[in-house]
PDB file of C-alpha atoms in Angstrom:
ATOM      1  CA  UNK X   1     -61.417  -2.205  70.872  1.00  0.00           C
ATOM      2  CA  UNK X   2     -58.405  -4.431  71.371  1.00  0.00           C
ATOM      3  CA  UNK X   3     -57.916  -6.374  68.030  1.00  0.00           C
ATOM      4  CA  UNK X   4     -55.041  -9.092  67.826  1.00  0.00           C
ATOM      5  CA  UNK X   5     -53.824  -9.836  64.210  1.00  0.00           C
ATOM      6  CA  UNK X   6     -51.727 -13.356  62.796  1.00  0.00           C
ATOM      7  CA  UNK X   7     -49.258 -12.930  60.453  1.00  0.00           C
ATOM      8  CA  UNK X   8     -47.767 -16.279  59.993  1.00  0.00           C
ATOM      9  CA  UNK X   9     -44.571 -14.895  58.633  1.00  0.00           C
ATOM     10  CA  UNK X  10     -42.758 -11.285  57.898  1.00  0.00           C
ATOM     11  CA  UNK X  11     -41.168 -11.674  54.713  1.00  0.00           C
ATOM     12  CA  UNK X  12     -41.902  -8.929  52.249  1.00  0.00           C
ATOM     13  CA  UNK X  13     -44.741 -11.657  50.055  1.00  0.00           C
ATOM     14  CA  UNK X  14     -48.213 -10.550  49.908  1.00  0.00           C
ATOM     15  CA  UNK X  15     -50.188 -11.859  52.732  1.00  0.00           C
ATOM     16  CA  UNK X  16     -47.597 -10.536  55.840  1.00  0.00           C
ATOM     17  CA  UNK X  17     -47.071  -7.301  53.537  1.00  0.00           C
ATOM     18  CA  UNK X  18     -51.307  -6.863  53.784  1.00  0.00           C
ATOM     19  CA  UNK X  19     -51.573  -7.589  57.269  1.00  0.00           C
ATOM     20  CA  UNK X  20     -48.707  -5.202  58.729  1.00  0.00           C
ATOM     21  CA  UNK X  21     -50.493  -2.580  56.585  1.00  0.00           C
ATOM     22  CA  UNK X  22     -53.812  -3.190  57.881  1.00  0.00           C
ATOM     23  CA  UNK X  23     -53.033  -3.578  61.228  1.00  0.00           C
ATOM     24  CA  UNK X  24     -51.352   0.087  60.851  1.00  0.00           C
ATOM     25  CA  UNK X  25     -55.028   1.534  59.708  1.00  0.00           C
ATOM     26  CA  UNK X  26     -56.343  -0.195  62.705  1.00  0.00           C
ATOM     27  CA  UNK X  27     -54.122   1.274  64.929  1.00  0.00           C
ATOM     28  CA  UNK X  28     -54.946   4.672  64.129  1.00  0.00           C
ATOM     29  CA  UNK X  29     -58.442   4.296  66.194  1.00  0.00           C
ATOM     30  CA  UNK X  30     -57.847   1.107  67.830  1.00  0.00           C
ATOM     31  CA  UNK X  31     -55.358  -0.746  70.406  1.00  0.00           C
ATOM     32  CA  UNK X  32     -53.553  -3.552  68.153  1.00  0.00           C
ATOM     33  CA  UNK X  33     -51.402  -6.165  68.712  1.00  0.00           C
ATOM     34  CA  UNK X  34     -49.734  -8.092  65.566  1.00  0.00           C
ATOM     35  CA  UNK X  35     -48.188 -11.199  65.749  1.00  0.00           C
ATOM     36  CA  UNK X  36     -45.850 -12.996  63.773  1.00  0.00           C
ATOM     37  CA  UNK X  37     -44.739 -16.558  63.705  1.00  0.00           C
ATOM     38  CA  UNK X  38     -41.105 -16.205  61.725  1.00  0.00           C
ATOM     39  CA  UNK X  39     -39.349 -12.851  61.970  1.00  0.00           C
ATOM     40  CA  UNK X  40     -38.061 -11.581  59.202  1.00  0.00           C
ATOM     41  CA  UNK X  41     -37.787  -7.892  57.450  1.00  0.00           C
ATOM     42  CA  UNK X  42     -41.477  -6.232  57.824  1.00  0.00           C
ATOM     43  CA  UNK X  43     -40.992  -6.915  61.620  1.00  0.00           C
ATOM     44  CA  UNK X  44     -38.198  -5.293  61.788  1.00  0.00           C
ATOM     45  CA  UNK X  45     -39.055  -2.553  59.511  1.00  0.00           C
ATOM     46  CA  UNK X  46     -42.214  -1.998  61.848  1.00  0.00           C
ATOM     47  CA  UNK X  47     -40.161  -2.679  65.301  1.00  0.00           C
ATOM     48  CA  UNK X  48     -38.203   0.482  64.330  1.00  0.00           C
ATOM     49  CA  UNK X  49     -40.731   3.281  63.028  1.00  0.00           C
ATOM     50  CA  UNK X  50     -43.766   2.228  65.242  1.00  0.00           C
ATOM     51  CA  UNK X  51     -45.460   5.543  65.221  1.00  0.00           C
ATOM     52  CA  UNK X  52     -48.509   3.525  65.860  1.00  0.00           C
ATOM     53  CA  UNK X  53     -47.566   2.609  69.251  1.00  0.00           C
ATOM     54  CA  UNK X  54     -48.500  -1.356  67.963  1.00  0.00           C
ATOM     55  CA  UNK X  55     -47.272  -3.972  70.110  1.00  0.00           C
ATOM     56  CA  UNK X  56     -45.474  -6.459  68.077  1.00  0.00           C
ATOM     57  CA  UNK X  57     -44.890 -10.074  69.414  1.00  0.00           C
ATOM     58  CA  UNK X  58     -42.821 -12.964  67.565  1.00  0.00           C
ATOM     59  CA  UNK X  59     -43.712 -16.541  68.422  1.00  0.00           C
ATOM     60  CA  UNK X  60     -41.107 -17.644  66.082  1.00  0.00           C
ATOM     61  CA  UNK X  61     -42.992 -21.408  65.749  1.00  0.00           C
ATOM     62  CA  UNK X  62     -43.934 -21.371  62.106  1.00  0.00           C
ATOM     63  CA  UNK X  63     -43.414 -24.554  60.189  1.00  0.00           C
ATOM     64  CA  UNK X  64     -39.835 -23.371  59.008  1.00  0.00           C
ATOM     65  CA  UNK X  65     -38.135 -22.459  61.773  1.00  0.00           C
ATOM     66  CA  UNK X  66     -39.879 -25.026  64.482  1.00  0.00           C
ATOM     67  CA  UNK X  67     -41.072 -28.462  64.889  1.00  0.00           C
ATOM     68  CA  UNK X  68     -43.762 -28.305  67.443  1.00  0.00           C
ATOM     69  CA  UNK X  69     -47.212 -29.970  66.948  1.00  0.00           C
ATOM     70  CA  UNK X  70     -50.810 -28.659  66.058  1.00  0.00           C
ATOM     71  CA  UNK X  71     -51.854 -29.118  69.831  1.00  0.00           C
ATOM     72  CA  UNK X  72     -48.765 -27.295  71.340  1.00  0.00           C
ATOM     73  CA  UNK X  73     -48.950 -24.628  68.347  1.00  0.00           C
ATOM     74  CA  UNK X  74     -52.312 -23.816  69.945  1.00  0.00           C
ATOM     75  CA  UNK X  75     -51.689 -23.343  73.609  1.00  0.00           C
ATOM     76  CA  UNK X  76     -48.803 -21.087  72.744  1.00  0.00           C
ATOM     77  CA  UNK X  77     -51.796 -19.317  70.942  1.00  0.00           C
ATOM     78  CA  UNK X  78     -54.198 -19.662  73.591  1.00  0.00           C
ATOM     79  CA  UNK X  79     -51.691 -18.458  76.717  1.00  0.00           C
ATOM     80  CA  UNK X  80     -50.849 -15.349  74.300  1.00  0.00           C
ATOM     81  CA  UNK X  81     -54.913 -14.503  73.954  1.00  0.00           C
ATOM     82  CA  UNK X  82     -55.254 -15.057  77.660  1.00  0.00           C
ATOM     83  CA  UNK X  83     -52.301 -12.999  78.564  1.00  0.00           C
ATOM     84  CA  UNK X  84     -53.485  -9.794  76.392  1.00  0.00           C
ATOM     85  CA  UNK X  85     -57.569 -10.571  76.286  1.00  0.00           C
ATOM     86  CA  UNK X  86     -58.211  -8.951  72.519  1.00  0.00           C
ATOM     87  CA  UNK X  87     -61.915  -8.354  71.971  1.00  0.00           C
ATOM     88  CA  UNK X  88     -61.373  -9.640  67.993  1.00  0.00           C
ATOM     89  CA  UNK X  89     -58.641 -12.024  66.258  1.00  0.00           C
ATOM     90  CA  UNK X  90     -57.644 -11.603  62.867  1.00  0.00           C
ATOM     91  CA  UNK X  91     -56.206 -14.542  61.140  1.00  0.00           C
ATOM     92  CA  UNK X  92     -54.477 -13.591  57.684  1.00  0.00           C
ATOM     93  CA  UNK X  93     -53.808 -17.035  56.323  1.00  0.00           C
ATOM     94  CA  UNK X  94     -54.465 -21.130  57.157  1.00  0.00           C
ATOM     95  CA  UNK X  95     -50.873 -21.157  57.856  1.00  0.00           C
ATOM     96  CA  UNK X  96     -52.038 -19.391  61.326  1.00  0.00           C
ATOM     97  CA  UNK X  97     -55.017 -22.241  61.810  1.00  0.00           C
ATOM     98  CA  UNK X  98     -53.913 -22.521  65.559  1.00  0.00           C
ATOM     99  CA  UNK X  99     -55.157 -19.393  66.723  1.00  0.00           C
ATOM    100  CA  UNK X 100     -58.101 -19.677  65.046  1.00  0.00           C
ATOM    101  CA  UNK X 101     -58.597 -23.089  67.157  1.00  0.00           C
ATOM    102  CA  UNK X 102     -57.422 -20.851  70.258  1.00  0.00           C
ATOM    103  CA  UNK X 103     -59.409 -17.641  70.237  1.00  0.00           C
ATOM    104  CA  UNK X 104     -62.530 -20.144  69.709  1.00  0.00           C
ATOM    105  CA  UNK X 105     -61.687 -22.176  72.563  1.00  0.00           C
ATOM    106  CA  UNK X 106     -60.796 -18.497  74.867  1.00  0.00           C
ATOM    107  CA  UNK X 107     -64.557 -17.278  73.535  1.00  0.00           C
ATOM    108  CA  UNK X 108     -62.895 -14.429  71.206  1.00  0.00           C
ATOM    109  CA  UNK X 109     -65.041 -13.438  67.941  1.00  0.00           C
ATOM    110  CA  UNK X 110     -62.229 -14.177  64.984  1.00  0.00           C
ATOM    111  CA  UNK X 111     -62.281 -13.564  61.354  1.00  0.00           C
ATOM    112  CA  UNK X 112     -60.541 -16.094  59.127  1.00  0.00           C
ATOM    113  CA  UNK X 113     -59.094 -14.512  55.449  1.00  0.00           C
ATOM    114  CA  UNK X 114     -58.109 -17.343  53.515  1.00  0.00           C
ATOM    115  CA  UNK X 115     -55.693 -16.740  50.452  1.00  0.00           C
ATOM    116  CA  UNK X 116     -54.850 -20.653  49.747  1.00  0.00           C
ATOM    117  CA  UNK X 117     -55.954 -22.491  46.852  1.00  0.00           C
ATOM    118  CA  UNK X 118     -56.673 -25.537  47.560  1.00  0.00           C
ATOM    119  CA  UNK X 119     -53.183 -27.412  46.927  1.00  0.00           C
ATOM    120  CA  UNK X 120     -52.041 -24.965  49.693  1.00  0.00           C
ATOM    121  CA  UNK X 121     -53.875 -26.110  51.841  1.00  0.00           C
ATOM    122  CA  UNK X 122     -53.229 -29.681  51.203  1.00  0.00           C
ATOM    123  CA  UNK X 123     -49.559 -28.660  51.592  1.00  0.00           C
ATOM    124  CA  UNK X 124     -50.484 -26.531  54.945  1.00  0.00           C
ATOM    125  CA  UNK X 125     -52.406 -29.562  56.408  1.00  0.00           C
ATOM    126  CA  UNK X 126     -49.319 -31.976  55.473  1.00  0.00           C
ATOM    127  CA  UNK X 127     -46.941 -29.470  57.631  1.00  0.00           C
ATOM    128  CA  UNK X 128     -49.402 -29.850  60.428  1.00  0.00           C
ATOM    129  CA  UNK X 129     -50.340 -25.653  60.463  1.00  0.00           C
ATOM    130  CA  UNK X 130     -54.311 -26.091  59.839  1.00  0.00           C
ATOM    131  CA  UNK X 131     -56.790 -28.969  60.052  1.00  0.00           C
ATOM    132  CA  UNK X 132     -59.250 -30.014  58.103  1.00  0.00           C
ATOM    133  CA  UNK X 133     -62.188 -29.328  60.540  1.00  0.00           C
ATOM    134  CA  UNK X 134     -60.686 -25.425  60.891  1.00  0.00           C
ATOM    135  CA  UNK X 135     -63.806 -23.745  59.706  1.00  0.00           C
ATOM    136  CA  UNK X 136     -65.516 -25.224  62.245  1.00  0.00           C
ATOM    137  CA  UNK X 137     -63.686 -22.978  65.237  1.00  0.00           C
ATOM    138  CA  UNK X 138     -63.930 -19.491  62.650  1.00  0.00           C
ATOM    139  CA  UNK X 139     -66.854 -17.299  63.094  1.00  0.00           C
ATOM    140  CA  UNK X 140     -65.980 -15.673  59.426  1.00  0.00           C
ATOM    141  CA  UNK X 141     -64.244 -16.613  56.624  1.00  0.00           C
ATOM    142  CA  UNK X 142     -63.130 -13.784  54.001  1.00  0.00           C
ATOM    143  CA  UNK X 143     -61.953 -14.887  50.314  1.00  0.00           C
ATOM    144  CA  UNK X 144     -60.200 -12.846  47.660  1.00  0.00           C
ATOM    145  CA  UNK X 145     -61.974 -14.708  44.594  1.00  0.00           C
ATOM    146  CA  UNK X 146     -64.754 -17.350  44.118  1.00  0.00           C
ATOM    147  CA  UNK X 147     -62.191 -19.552  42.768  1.00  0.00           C
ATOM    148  CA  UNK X 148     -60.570 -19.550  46.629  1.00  0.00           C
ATOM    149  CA  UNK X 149     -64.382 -19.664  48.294  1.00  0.00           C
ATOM    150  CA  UNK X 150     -64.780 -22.943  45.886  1.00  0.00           C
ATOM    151  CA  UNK X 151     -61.819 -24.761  47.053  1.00  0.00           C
ATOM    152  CA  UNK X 152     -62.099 -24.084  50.651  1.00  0.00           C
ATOM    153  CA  UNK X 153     -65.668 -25.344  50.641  1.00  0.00           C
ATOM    154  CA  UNK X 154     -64.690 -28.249  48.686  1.00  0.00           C
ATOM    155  CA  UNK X 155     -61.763 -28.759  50.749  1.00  0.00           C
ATOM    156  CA  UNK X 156     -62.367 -28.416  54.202  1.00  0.00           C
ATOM    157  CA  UNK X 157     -65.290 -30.376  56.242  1.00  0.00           C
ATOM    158  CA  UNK X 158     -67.170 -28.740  57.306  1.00  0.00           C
ATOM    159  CA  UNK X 159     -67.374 -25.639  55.729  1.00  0.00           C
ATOM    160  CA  UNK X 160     -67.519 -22.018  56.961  1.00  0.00           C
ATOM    161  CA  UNK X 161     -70.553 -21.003  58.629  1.00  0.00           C
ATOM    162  CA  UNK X 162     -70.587 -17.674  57.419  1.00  0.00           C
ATOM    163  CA  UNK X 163     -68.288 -16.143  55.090  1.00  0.00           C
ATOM    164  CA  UNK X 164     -67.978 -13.194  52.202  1.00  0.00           C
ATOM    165  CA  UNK X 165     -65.877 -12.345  48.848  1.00  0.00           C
ATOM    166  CA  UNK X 166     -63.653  -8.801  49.415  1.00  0.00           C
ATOM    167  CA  UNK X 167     -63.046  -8.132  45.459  1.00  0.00           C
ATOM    168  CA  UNK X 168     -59.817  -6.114  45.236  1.00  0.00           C
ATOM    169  CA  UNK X 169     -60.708  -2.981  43.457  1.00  0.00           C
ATOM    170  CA  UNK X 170     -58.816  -2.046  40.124  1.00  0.00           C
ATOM    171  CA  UNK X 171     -59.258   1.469  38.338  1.00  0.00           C
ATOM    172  CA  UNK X 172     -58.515   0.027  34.855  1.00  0.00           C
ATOM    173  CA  UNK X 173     -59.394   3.051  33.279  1.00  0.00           C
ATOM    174  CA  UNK X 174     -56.857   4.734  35.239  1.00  0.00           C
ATOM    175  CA  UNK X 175     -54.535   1.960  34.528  1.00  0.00           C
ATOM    176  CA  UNK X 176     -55.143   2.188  30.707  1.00  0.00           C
ATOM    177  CA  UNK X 177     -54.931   6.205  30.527  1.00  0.00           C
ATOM    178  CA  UNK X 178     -51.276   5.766  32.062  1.00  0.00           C
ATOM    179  CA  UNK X 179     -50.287   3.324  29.470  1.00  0.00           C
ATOM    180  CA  UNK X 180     -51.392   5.401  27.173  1.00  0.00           C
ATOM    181  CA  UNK X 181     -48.968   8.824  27.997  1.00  0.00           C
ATOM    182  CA  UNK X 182     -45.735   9.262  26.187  1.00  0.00           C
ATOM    183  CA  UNK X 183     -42.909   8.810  28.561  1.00  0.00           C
ATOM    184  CA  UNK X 184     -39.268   8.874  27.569  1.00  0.00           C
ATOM    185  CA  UNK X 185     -37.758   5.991  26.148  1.00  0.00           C
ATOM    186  CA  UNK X 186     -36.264   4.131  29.612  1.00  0.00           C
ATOM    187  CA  UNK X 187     -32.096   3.181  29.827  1.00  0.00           C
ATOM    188  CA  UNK X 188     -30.253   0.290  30.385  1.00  0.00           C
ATOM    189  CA  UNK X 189     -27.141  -0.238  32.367  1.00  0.00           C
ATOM    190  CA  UNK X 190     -25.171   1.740  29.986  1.00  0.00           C
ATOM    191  CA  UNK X 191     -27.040   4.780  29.434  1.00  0.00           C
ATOM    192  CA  UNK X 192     -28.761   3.372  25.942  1.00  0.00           C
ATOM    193  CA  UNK X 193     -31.638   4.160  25.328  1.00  0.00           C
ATOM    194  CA  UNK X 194     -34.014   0.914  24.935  1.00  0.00           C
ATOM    195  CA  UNK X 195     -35.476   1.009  21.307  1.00  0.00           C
ATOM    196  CA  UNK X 196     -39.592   0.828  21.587  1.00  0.00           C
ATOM    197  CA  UNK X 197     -40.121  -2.136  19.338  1.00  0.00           C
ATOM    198  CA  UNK X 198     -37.684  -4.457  21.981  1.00  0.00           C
ATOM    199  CA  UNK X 199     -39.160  -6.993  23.191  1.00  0.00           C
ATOM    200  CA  UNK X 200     -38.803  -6.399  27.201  1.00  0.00           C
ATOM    201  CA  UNK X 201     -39.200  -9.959  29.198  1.00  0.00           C
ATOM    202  CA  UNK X 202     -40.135  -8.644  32.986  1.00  0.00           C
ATOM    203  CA  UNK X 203     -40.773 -11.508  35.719  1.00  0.00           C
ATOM    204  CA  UNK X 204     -42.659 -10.961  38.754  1.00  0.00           C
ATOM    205  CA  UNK X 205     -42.994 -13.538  42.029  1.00  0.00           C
ATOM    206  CA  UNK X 206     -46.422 -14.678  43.651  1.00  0.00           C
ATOM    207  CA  UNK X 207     -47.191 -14.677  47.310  1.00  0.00           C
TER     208      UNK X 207
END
């Protein structure tokens, strides 16, 4: 099977880092193709140890980097799916809407995994990368919580058609029993040892 995956960007934030590795799996047994609307350091990363043999193709029209409309977004889509003639389209964000629009209108099965809340996708509809109607041009819509299935139901008219909730797995018994071990007491910049009783502020970004 040919499969085609969307990233719309390749900056190292959670949805293009999840896609890249996925396609990768895919690869193993299937031909893939990954695109990317805005290069950046995954495609890079993947351009030069591509043991995969994936073909990797930047359209370099995502929101940032390129003015062009909805309707012209999706013919650059639609010549792309026409030019390599995938059997399946993966779309890994609403950021990508156009080729979800596209592989619908070429007659290619696609699979729609929406991360966005729904004031992201107010915010991807205002920068003209998804309509409202999307869900009517995806065959399946995948959610990571039902807090994201809620708000793209409530959000989008109409609503998917058919869709599912992939639960991201987490051993916390695992995760406790590691907390639990006795490590040595960690350094700072000057070889101190950081007393236990500290308090440690850590800070950590969302994608």
């Amino acid at each position: 099977m040919k499969i085609l995956f969307v990233s719309h960007a390749a900056s190292l934030t959670g949805a293009p880092k999840f896609v890249f590795e996925l396609a990768k799996l895919f690869a193993d047994r299937h031909e893939v193709i990954l695109v990317t609307k805005k290069d950046g350091v995954l495609l890079q990363q993947a351009i030069a140890n591509n043991r995969q043999g994936i073909h990797y193709i930047d359209t370099n029209n995502s929101h940032e980097v390129s003015s062009s409309s909805f309707p012209e977004k999706v013919e650059t889509a639609r010549a792309l799916i026409q030019q390599h003639n995938p059997d399946f389209v993966y779309v890994n964000s609403v950021a990508s809407g156009e080729w979800v629009v596209a592989s619908h209108l070429c007659g290619v099965k696609n699979l729609l995994h929406v991360h966005e809340m729904r004031k992201e996708c107010l915010s991807q509809v205002r920068m003209r990368c998804v309509t409202i109607d999307i869900m009517e041009y995806a065959d399946f819509v995948l959610y990571p919580s039902k807090d994201v299935e809620r708000d793209v139901c409530e959000f989008f008219d109409p609503p998917p058609k058919a869709s599912a909730i992939v639960d991201y797995f987490f051993d916390c018994d695992a995760i406790l029993e590691n907390a639990r071990r006795e490590e040595p007491l960690p350094q700072n910049a000057r070889g101190v040892e950081i007393d236990r009783d500290r308090p440690i502020v850590c800070a950590c970004g969302v994608a």
